């Protein structure tokens, strides 16, 4: 992931289901990946098209406090978003 992002890959890419790749890092509880996505300007305001959840919703539901901290401090986070 790091190599692709450093070579200019878009940190806001979506997978074939339409989910932004930051969700995969959040669901895997990989704070290092989430931090890397954020470093490369991944949006934290994206929503899952099916559930309307944001990455912050998913991280808090999963109990990933380290990822929650990263997301809360990220530019553009909406602390009042509802799913």
Short mmCIF file of N, CA and C in Angstrom, two decimals:
data_model
loop_
_atom_site.label_atom_id
_atom_site.label_comp_id
_atom_site.label_asym_id
_atom_site.label_seq_id
_atom_site.Cartn_x
_atom_site.Cartn_y
_atom_site.Cartn_z
N UNK A 1 0.84 -1.19 0.00
CA UNK A 1 0.00 0.00 0.00
C UNK A 1 0.88 1.25 0.00
N UNK A 2 1.88 1.23 0.85
CA UNK A 2 2.76 2.39 0.97
C UNK A 2 3.40 2.73 -0.37
N UNK A 3 3.90 1.72 -1.06
CA UNK A 3 4.56 1.96 -2.35
C UNK A 3 3.59 2.56 -3.36
N UNK A 4 2.38 2.01 -3.43
CA UNK A 4 1.40 2.54 -4.38
C UNK A 4 1.06 4.00 -4.08
N UNK A 5 0.85 4.30 -2.80
CA UNK A 5 0.51 5.67 -2.44
C UNK A 5 1.68 6.62 -2.70
N UNK A 6 2.89 6.18 -2.39
CA UNK A 6 4.06 7.03 -2.63
C UNK A 6 4.30 7.25 -4.12
N UNK A 7 3.85 6.32 -4.94
CA UNK A 7 3.99 6.47 -6.39
C UNK A 7 2.83 7.27 -7.00
N UNK A 8 1.92 7.75 -6.15
CA UNK A 8 0.87 8.62 -6.62
C UNK A 8 -0.52 8.02 -6.72
N UNK A 9 -0.70 6.80 -6.21
CA UNK A 9 -2.04 6.20 -6.23
C UNK A 9 -3.00 7.05 -5.40
N UNK A 10 -4.24 7.08 -5.81
CA UNK A 10 -5.28 7.86 -5.15
C UNK A 10 -5.71 7.17 -3.85
N UNK A 11 -5.56 7.86 -2.72
CA UNK A 11 -5.94 7.31 -1.42
C UNK A 11 -7.46 7.27 -1.24
N UNK A 12 -8.20 7.80 -2.19
CA UNK A 12 -9.66 7.79 -2.12
C UNK A 12 -10.29 6.81 -3.11
N UNK A 13 -9.49 5.86 -3.57
CA UNK A 13 -10.03 4.85 -4.47
C UNK A 13 -11.15 4.05 -3.80
N UNK A 14 -12.03 3.54 -4.61
CA UNK A 14 -13.10 2.67 -4.09
C UNK A 14 -12.92 1.28 -4.69
N UNK A 15 -13.37 0.28 -3.97
CA UNK A 15 -13.29 -1.09 -4.48
C UNK A 15 -14.48 -1.37 -5.39
N UNK A 16 -14.59 -2.60 -5.85
CA UNK A 16 -15.65 -2.92 -6.81
C UNK A 16 -17.05 -2.81 -6.22
N UNK A 17 -17.16 -2.76 -4.90
CA UNK A 17 -18.48 -2.59 -4.28
C UNK A 17 -18.79 -1.12 -3.99
N UNK A 18 -17.82 -0.25 -4.30
CA UNK A 18 -18.04 1.17 -4.10
C UNK A 18 -17.58 1.70 -2.75
N UNK A 19 -16.88 0.87 -1.99
CA UNK A 19 -16.39 1.30 -0.67
C UNK A 19 -14.99 1.87 -0.79
N UNK A 20 -14.77 3.00 -0.13
CA UNK A 20 -13.45 3.62 -0.11
C UNK A 20 -12.46 2.70 0.59
N UNK A 21 -11.22 2.72 0.11
CA UNK A 21 -10.23 1.77 0.65
C UNK A 21 -9.90 2.03 2.12
N UNK A 22 -10.15 3.22 2.63
CA UNK A 22 -9.88 3.47 4.04
C UNK A 22 -10.70 2.53 4.93
N UNK A 23 -11.87 2.13 4.47
CA UNK A 23 -12.71 1.21 5.25
C UNK A 23 -12.00 -0.13 5.48
N UNK A 24 -11.23 -0.58 4.51
CA UNK A 24 -10.54 -1.86 4.65
C UNK A 24 -9.49 -1.79 5.76
N UNK A 25 -8.77 -0.69 5.84
CA UNK A 25 -7.81 -0.51 6.92
C UNK A 25 -8.48 -0.42 8.28
N UNK A 26 -9.60 0.28 8.32
CA UNK A 26 -10.35 0.43 9.58
C UNK A 26 -10.89 -0.93 10.03
N UNK A 27 -11.51 -1.68 9.12
CA UNK A 27 -12.09 -2.97 9.48
C UNK A 27 -11.04 -4.00 9.89
N UNK A 28 -9.84 -3.89 9.30
CA UNK A 28 -8.76 -4.80 9.65
C UNK A 28 -8.04 -4.37 10.94
N UNK A 29 -8.47 -3.23 11.49
CA UNK A 29 -7.89 -2.66 12.70
C UNK A 29 -6.40 -2.38 12.51
N UNK A 30 -6.07 -1.87 11.33
CA UNK A 30 -4.69 -1.55 10.98
C UNK A 30 -4.48 -0.05 11.05
N UNK A 31 -4.15 0.42 12.25
CA UNK A 31 -3.92 1.85 12.44
C UNK A 31 -2.81 2.36 11.53
N UNK A 32 -1.82 1.51 11.27
CA UNK A 32 -0.72 1.94 10.40
C UNK A 32 -1.21 2.21 8.98
N UNK A 33 -2.13 1.38 8.50
CA UNK A 33 -2.69 1.61 7.16
C UNK A 33 -3.57 2.84 7.14
N UNK A 34 -4.40 2.99 8.16
CA UNK A 34 -5.28 4.16 8.22
C UNK A 34 -4.45 5.43 8.28
N UNK A 35 -3.40 5.43 9.07
CA UNK A 35 -2.54 6.60 9.17
C UNK A 35 -1.89 6.90 7.81
N UNK A 36 -1.50 5.87 7.09
CA UNK A 36 -0.91 6.04 5.77
C UNK A 36 -1.92 6.64 4.79
N UNK A 37 -3.16 6.12 4.82
CA UNK A 37 -4.21 6.68 3.95
C UNK A 37 -4.43 8.15 4.27
N UNK A 38 -4.48 8.48 5.55
CA UNK A 38 -4.70 9.86 5.96
C UNK A 38 -3.54 10.76 5.53
N UNK A 39 -2.33 10.25 5.64
CA UNK A 39 -1.15 11.01 5.22
C UNK A 39 -1.24 11.36 3.73
N UNK A 40 -1.91 10.50 2.98
CA UNK A 40 -2.05 10.72 1.54
C UNK A 40 -3.44 11.27 1.18
N UNK A 41 -4.03 11.97 2.15
CA UNK A 41 -5.26 12.75 1.95
C UNK A 41 -6.52 11.92 1.70
N UNK A 42 -6.60 10.76 2.29
CA UNK A 42 -7.86 10.00 2.21
C UNK A 42 -8.94 10.77 2.96
N UNK A 43 -10.12 10.78 2.40
CA UNK A 43 -11.24 11.48 3.02
C UNK A 43 -11.80 10.66 4.18
N UNK A 44 -12.06 11.32 5.29
CA UNK A 44 -12.71 10.66 6.43
C UNK A 44 -14.21 10.91 6.41
N UNK A 45 -14.65 11.70 5.44
CA UNK A 45 -16.07 12.03 5.33
C UNK A 45 -16.82 11.07 4.41
N UNK A 46 -16.11 10.05 3.89
CA UNK A 46 -16.77 9.10 2.99
C UNK A 46 -17.74 8.24 3.78
N UNK A 47 -18.76 7.77 3.09
CA UNK A 47 -19.73 6.88 3.74
C UNK A 47 -19.85 5.58 2.96
N UNK A 48 -20.15 4.53 3.69
CA UNK A 48 -20.45 3.25 3.07
C UNK A 48 -21.81 3.38 2.42
N UNK A 49 -21.91 3.07 1.17
CA UNK A 49 -23.16 3.27 0.42
C UNK A 49 -24.32 2.44 0.97
N UNK A 50 -24.02 1.27 1.55
CA UNK A 50 -25.09 0.41 2.08
C UNK A 50 -25.55 0.83 3.47
N UNK A 51 -24.58 1.16 4.34
CA UNK A 51 -24.92 1.42 5.73
C UNK A 51 -24.91 2.89 6.12
N UNK A 52 -24.35 3.73 5.24
CA UNK A 52 -24.15 5.15 5.50
C UNK A 52 -23.18 5.41 6.66
N UNK A 53 -22.43 4.40 7.06
CA UNK A 53 -21.42 4.55 8.11
C UNK A 53 -20.19 5.24 7.56
N UNK A 54 -19.53 5.99 8.42
CA UNK A 54 -18.25 6.60 8.09
C UNK A 54 -17.15 5.70 8.66
N UNK A 55 -15.90 5.94 8.27
CA UNK A 55 -14.82 5.18 8.90
C UNK A 55 -14.81 5.34 10.43
N UNK A 56 -15.17 6.52 10.91
CA UNK A 56 -15.22 6.73 12.36
C UNK A 56 -16.28 5.86 13.02
N UNK A 57 -17.44 5.71 12.39
CA UNK A 57 -18.47 4.82 12.93
C UNK A 57 -17.94 3.40 13.05
N UNK A 58 -17.29 2.93 11.99
CA UNK A 58 -16.79 1.56 11.96
C UNK A 58 -15.71 1.35 13.02
N UNK A 59 -14.79 2.30 13.11
CA UNK A 59 -13.71 2.18 14.10
C UNK A 59 -14.25 2.17 15.52
N UNK A 60 -15.23 3.01 15.80
CA UNK A 60 -15.78 3.05 17.15
C UNK A 60 -16.59 1.80 17.46
N UNK A 61 -17.30 1.28 16.48
CA UNK A 61 -18.06 0.04 16.67
C UNK A 61 -17.12 -1.14 16.92
N UNK A 62 -15.97 -1.14 16.24
CA UNK A 62 -15.00 -2.22 16.39
C UNK A 62 -14.14 -2.08 17.64
N UNK A 63 -14.28 -0.97 18.35
CA UNK A 63 -13.48 -0.76 19.55
C UNK A 63 -12.03 -0.42 19.25
N UNK A 64 -11.77 0.13 18.08
CA UNK A 64 -10.40 0.47 17.67
C UNK A 64 -10.06 1.88 18.12
N UNK A 65 -9.75 2.04 19.39
CA UNK A 65 -9.53 3.37 19.95
C UNK A 65 -8.37 4.10 19.30
N UNK A 66 -7.33 3.37 18.91
CA UNK A 66 -6.20 4.04 18.26
C UNK A 66 -6.61 4.62 16.91
N UNK A 67 -7.47 3.91 16.17
CA UNK A 67 -7.95 4.41 14.89
C UNK A 67 -8.96 5.54 15.10
N UNK A 68 -9.79 5.42 16.12
CA UNK A 68 -10.72 6.50 16.44
C UNK A 68 -9.95 7.79 16.68
N UNK A 69 -8.87 7.72 17.44
CA UNK A 69 -8.06 8.92 17.70
C UNK A 69 -7.52 9.52 16.41
N UNK A 70 -7.02 8.67 15.52
CA UNK A 70 -6.50 9.16 14.24
C UNK A 70 -7.60 9.87 13.45
N UNK A 71 -8.77 9.26 13.39
CA UNK A 71 -9.86 9.80 12.59
C UNK A 71 -10.43 11.09 13.19
N UNK A 72 -10.53 11.14 14.50
CA UNK A 72 -11.07 12.34 15.17
C UNK A 72 -10.17 13.54 14.92
N UNK A 73 -8.88 13.30 14.82
CA UNK A 73 -7.92 14.39 14.60
C UNK A 73 -7.75 14.74 13.13
N UNK A 74 -8.32 13.95 12.24
CA UNK A 74 -8.12 14.17 10.79
C UNK A 74 -8.95 15.35 10.29
N UNK A 75 -8.40 16.08 9.34
CA UNK A 75 -9.16 17.19 8.74
C UNK A 75 -10.40 16.67 8.03
N UNK A 76 -11.50 17.37 8.22
CA UNK A 76 -12.72 17.02 7.50
C UNK A 76 -13.63 16.04 8.20
N UNK A 77 -13.23 15.60 9.40
CA UNK A 77 -14.07 14.64 10.11
C UNK A 77 -15.36 15.32 10.58
N UNK A 78 -16.46 14.61 10.46
CA UNK A 78 -17.74 15.12 10.93
C UNK A 78 -18.12 14.33 12.18
N UNK A 79 -17.92 14.92 13.33
CA UNK A 79 -18.20 14.22 14.59
C UNK A 79 -19.69 14.06 14.84
N UNK A 80 -20.51 14.72 14.06
CA UNK A 80 -21.96 14.63 14.23
C UNK A 80 -22.63 13.78 13.16
N UNK A 81 -21.85 13.13 12.31
CA UNK A 81 -22.42 12.29 11.25
C UNK A 81 -23.21 11.13 11.86
N UNK A 82 -24.33 10.84 11.25
CA UNK A 82 -25.17 9.72 11.71
C UNK A 82 -25.25 8.68 10.63
N UNK A 83 -25.29 7.42 11.07
CA UNK A 83 -25.44 6.34 10.09
C UNK A 83 -26.82 5.74 10.17
#
